[in-house]
GROMACS .gro file of N, CA and C in nm:
model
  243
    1UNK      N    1   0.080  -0.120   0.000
    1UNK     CA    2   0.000   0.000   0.000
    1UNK      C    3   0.084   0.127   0.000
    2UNK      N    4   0.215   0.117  -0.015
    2UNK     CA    5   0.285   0.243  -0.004
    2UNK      C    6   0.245   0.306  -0.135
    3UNK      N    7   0.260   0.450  -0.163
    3UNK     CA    8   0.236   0.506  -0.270
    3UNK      C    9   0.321   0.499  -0.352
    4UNK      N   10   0.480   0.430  -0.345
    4UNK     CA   11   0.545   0.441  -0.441
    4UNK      C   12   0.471   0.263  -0.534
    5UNK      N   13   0.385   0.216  -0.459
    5UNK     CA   14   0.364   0.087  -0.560
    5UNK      C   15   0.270   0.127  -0.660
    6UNK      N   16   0.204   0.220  -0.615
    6UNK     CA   17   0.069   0.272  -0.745
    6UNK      C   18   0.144   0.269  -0.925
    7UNK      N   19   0.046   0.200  -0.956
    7UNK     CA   20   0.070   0.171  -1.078
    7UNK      C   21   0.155   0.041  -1.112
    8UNK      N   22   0.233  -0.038  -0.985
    8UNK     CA   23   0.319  -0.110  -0.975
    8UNK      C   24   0.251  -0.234  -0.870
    9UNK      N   25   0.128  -0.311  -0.887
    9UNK     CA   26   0.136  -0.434  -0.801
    9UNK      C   27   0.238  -0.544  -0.763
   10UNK      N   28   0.267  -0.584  -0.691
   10UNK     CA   29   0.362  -0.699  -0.654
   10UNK      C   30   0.330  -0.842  -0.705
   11UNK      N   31   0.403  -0.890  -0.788
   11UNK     CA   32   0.374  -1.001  -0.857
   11UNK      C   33   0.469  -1.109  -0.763
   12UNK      N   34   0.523  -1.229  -0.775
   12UNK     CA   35   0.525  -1.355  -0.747
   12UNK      C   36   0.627  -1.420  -0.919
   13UNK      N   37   0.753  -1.484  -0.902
   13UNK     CA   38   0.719  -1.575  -1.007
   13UNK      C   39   0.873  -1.690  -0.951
   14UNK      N   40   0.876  -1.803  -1.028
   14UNK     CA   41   0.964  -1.926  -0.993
   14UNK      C   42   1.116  -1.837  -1.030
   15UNK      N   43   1.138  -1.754  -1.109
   15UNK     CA   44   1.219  -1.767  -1.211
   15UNK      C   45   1.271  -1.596  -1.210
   16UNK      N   46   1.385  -1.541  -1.202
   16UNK     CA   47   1.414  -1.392  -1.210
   16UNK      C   48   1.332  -1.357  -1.363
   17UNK      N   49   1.254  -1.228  -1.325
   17UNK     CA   50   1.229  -1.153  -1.466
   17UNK      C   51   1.048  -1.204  -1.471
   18UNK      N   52   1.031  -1.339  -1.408
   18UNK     CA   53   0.857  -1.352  -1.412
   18UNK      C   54   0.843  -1.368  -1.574
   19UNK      N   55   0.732  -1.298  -1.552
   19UNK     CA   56   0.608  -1.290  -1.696
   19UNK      C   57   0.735  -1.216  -1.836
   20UNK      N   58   0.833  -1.189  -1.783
   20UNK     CA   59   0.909  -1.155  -1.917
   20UNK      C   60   0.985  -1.207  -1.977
   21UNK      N   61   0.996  -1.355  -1.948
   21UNK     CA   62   1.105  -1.448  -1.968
   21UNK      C   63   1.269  -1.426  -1.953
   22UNK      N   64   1.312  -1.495  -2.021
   22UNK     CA   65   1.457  -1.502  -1.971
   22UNK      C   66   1.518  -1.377  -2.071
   23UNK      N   67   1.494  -1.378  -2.212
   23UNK     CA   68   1.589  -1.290  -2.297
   23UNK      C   69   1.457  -1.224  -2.375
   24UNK      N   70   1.489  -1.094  -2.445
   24UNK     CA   71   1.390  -1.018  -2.485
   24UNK      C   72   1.356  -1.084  -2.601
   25UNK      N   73   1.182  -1.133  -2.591
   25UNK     CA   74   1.120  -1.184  -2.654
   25UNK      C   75   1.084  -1.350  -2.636
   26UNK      N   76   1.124  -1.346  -2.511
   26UNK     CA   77   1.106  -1.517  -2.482
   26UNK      C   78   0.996  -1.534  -2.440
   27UNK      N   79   0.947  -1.688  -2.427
   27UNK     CA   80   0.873  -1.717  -2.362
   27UNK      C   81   0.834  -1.662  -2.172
   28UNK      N   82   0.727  -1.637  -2.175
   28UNK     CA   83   0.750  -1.643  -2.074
   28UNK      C   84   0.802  -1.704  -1.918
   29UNK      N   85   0.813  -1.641  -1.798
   29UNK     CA   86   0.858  -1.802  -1.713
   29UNK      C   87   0.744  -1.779  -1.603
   30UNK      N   88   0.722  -1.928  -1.532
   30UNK     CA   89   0.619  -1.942  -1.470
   30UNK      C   90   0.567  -1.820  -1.343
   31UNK      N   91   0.512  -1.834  -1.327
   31UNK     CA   92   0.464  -1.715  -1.213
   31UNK      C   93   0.385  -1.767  -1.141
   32UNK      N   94   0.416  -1.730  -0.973
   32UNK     CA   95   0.354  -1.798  -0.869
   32UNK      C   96   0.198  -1.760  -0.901
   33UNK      N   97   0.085  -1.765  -0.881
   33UNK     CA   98  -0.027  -1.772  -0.926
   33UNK      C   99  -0.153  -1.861  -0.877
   34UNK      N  100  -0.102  -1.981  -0.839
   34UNK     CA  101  -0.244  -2.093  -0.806
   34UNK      C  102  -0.322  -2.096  -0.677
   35UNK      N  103  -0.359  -2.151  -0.639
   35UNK     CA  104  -0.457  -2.153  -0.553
   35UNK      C  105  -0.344  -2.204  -0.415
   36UNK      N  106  -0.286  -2.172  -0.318
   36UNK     CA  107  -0.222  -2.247  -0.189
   36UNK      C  108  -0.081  -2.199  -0.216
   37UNK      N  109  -0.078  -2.088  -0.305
   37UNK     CA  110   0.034  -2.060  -0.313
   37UNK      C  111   0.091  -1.898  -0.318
   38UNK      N  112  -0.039  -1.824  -0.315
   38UNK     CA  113  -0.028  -1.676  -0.312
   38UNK      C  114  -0.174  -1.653  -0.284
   39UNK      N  115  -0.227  -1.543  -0.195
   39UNK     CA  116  -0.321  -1.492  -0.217
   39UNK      C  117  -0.315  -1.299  -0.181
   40UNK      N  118  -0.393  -1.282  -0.285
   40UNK     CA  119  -0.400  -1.100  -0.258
   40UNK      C  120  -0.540  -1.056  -0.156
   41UNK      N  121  -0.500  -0.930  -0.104
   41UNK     CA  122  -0.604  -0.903  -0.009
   41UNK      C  123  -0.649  -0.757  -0.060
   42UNK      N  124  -0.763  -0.712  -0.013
   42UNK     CA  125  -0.806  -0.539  -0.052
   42UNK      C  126  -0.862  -0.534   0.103
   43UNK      N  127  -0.802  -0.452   0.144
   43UNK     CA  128  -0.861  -0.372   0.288
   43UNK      C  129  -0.841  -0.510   0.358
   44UNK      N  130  -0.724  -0.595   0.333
   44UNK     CA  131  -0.778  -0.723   0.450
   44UNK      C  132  -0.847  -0.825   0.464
   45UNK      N  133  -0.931  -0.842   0.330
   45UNK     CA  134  -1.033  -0.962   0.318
   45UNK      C  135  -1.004  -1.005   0.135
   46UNK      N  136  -1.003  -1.091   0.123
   46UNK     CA  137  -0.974  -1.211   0.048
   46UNK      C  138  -1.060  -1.132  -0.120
   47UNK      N  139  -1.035  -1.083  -0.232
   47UNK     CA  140  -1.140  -1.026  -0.342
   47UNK      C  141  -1.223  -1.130  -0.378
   48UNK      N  142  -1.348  -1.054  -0.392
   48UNK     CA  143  -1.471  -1.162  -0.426
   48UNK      C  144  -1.495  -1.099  -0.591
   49UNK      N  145  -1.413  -1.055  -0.661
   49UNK     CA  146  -1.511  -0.941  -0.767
   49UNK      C  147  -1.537  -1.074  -0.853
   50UNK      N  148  -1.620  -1.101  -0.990
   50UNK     CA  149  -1.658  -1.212  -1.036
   50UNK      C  150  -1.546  -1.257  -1.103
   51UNK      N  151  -1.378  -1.191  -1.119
   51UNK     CA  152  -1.291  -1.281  -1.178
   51UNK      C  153  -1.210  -1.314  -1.099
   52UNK      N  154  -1.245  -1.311  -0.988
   52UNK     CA  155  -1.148  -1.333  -0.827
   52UNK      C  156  -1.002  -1.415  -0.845
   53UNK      N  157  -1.067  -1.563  -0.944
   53UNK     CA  158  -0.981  -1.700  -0.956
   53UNK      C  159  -0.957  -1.726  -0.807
   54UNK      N  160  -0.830  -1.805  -0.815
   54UNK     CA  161  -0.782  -1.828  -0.726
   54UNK      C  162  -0.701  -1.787  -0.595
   55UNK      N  163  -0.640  -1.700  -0.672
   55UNK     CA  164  -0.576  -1.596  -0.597
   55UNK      C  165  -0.603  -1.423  -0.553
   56UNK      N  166  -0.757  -1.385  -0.651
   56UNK     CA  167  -0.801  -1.274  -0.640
   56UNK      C  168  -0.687  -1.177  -0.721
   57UNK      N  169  -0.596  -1.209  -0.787
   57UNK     CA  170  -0.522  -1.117  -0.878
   57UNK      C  171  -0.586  -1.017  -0.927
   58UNK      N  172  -0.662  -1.090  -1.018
   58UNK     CA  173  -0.747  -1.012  -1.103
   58UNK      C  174  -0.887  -0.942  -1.093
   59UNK      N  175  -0.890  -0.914  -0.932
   59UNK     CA  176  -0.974  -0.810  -0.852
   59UNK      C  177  -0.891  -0.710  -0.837
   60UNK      N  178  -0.727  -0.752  -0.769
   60UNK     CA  179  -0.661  -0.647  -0.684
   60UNK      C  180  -0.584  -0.595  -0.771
   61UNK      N  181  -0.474  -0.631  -0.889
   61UNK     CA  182  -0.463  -0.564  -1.008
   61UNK      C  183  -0.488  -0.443  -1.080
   62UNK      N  184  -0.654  -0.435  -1.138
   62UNK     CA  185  -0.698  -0.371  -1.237
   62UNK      C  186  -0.691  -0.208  -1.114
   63UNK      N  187  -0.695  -0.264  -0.982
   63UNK     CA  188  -0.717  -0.105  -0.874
   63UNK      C  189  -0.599  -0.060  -0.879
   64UNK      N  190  -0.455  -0.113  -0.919
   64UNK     CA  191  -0.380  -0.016  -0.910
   64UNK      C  192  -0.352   0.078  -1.053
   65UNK      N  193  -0.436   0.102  -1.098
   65UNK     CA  194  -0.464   0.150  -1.219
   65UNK      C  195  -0.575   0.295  -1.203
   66UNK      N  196  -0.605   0.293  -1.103
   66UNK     CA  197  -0.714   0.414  -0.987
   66UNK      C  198  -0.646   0.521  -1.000
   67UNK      N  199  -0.769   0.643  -1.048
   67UNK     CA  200  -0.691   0.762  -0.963
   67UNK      C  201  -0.606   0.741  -0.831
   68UNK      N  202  -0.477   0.807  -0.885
   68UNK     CA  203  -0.402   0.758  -0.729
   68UNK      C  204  -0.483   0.831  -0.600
   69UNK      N  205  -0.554   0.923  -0.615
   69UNK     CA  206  -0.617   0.966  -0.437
   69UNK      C  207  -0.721   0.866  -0.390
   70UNK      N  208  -0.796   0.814  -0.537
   70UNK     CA  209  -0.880   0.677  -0.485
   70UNK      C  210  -0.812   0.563  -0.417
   71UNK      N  211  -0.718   0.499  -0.505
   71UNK     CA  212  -0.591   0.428  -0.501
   71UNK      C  213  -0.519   0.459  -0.318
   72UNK      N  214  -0.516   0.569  -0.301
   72UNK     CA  215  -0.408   0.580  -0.149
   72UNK      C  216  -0.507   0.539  -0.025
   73UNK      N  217  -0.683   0.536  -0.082
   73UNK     CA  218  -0.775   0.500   0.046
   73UNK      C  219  -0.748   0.371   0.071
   74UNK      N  220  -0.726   0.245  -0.016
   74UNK     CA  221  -0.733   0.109  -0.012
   74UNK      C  222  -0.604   0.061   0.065
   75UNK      N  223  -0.577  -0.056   0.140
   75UNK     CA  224  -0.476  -0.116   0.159
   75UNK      C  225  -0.493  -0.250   0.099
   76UNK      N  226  -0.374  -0.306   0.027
   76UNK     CA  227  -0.360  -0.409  -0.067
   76UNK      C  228  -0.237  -0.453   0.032
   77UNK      N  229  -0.235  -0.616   0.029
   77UNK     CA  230  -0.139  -0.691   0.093
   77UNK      C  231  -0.138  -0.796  -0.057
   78UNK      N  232  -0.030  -0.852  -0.045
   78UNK     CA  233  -0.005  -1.043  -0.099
   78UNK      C  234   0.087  -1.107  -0.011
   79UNK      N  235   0.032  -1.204  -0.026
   79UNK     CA  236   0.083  -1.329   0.043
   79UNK      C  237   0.122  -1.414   0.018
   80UNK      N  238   0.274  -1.498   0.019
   80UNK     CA  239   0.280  -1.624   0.021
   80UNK      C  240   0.260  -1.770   0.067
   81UNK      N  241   0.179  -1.831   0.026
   81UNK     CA  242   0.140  -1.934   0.150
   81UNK      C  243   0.147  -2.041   0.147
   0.00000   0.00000   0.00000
């Protein structure tokens, strides 16, 4: 929730570099993601929005994309678990 993350969520992945693979233009490399293995929080409770998945990514995500004064009311955590 610090303000320098706005615009910048905290991702998860097996592999240095994540979702950008190893050399420019590679495949990508795996990213922590599944269900028992990361979960994101908004204000502290688990996202219910209808694309929640498993990990609620794709609730807590699309908010750091908020006017940042909307954006600085929320607290966002992730977790490894």
């Amino acid at each position: 929730s610090d303000v320098s993350n706005w615009c910048h969520p905290v991702g998860f992945a097996y592999r240095p570099d994540g979702a950008h693979g190893d050399t420019w233009g590679a495949d990508e490399n795996p990213e922590v993601e599944g269900a028992g293995e990361l979960q994101y929080y908004i204000n502290g409770k688990v996202p219910t929005c209808e694309d929640a998945g498993d990990t609620g990514l794709d609730c807590y995500e699309p908010e750091f994309f908020y006017p940042r004064g909307d954006w600085e009311g929320t607290k966002y955590k992730a977790v490894l678990t």
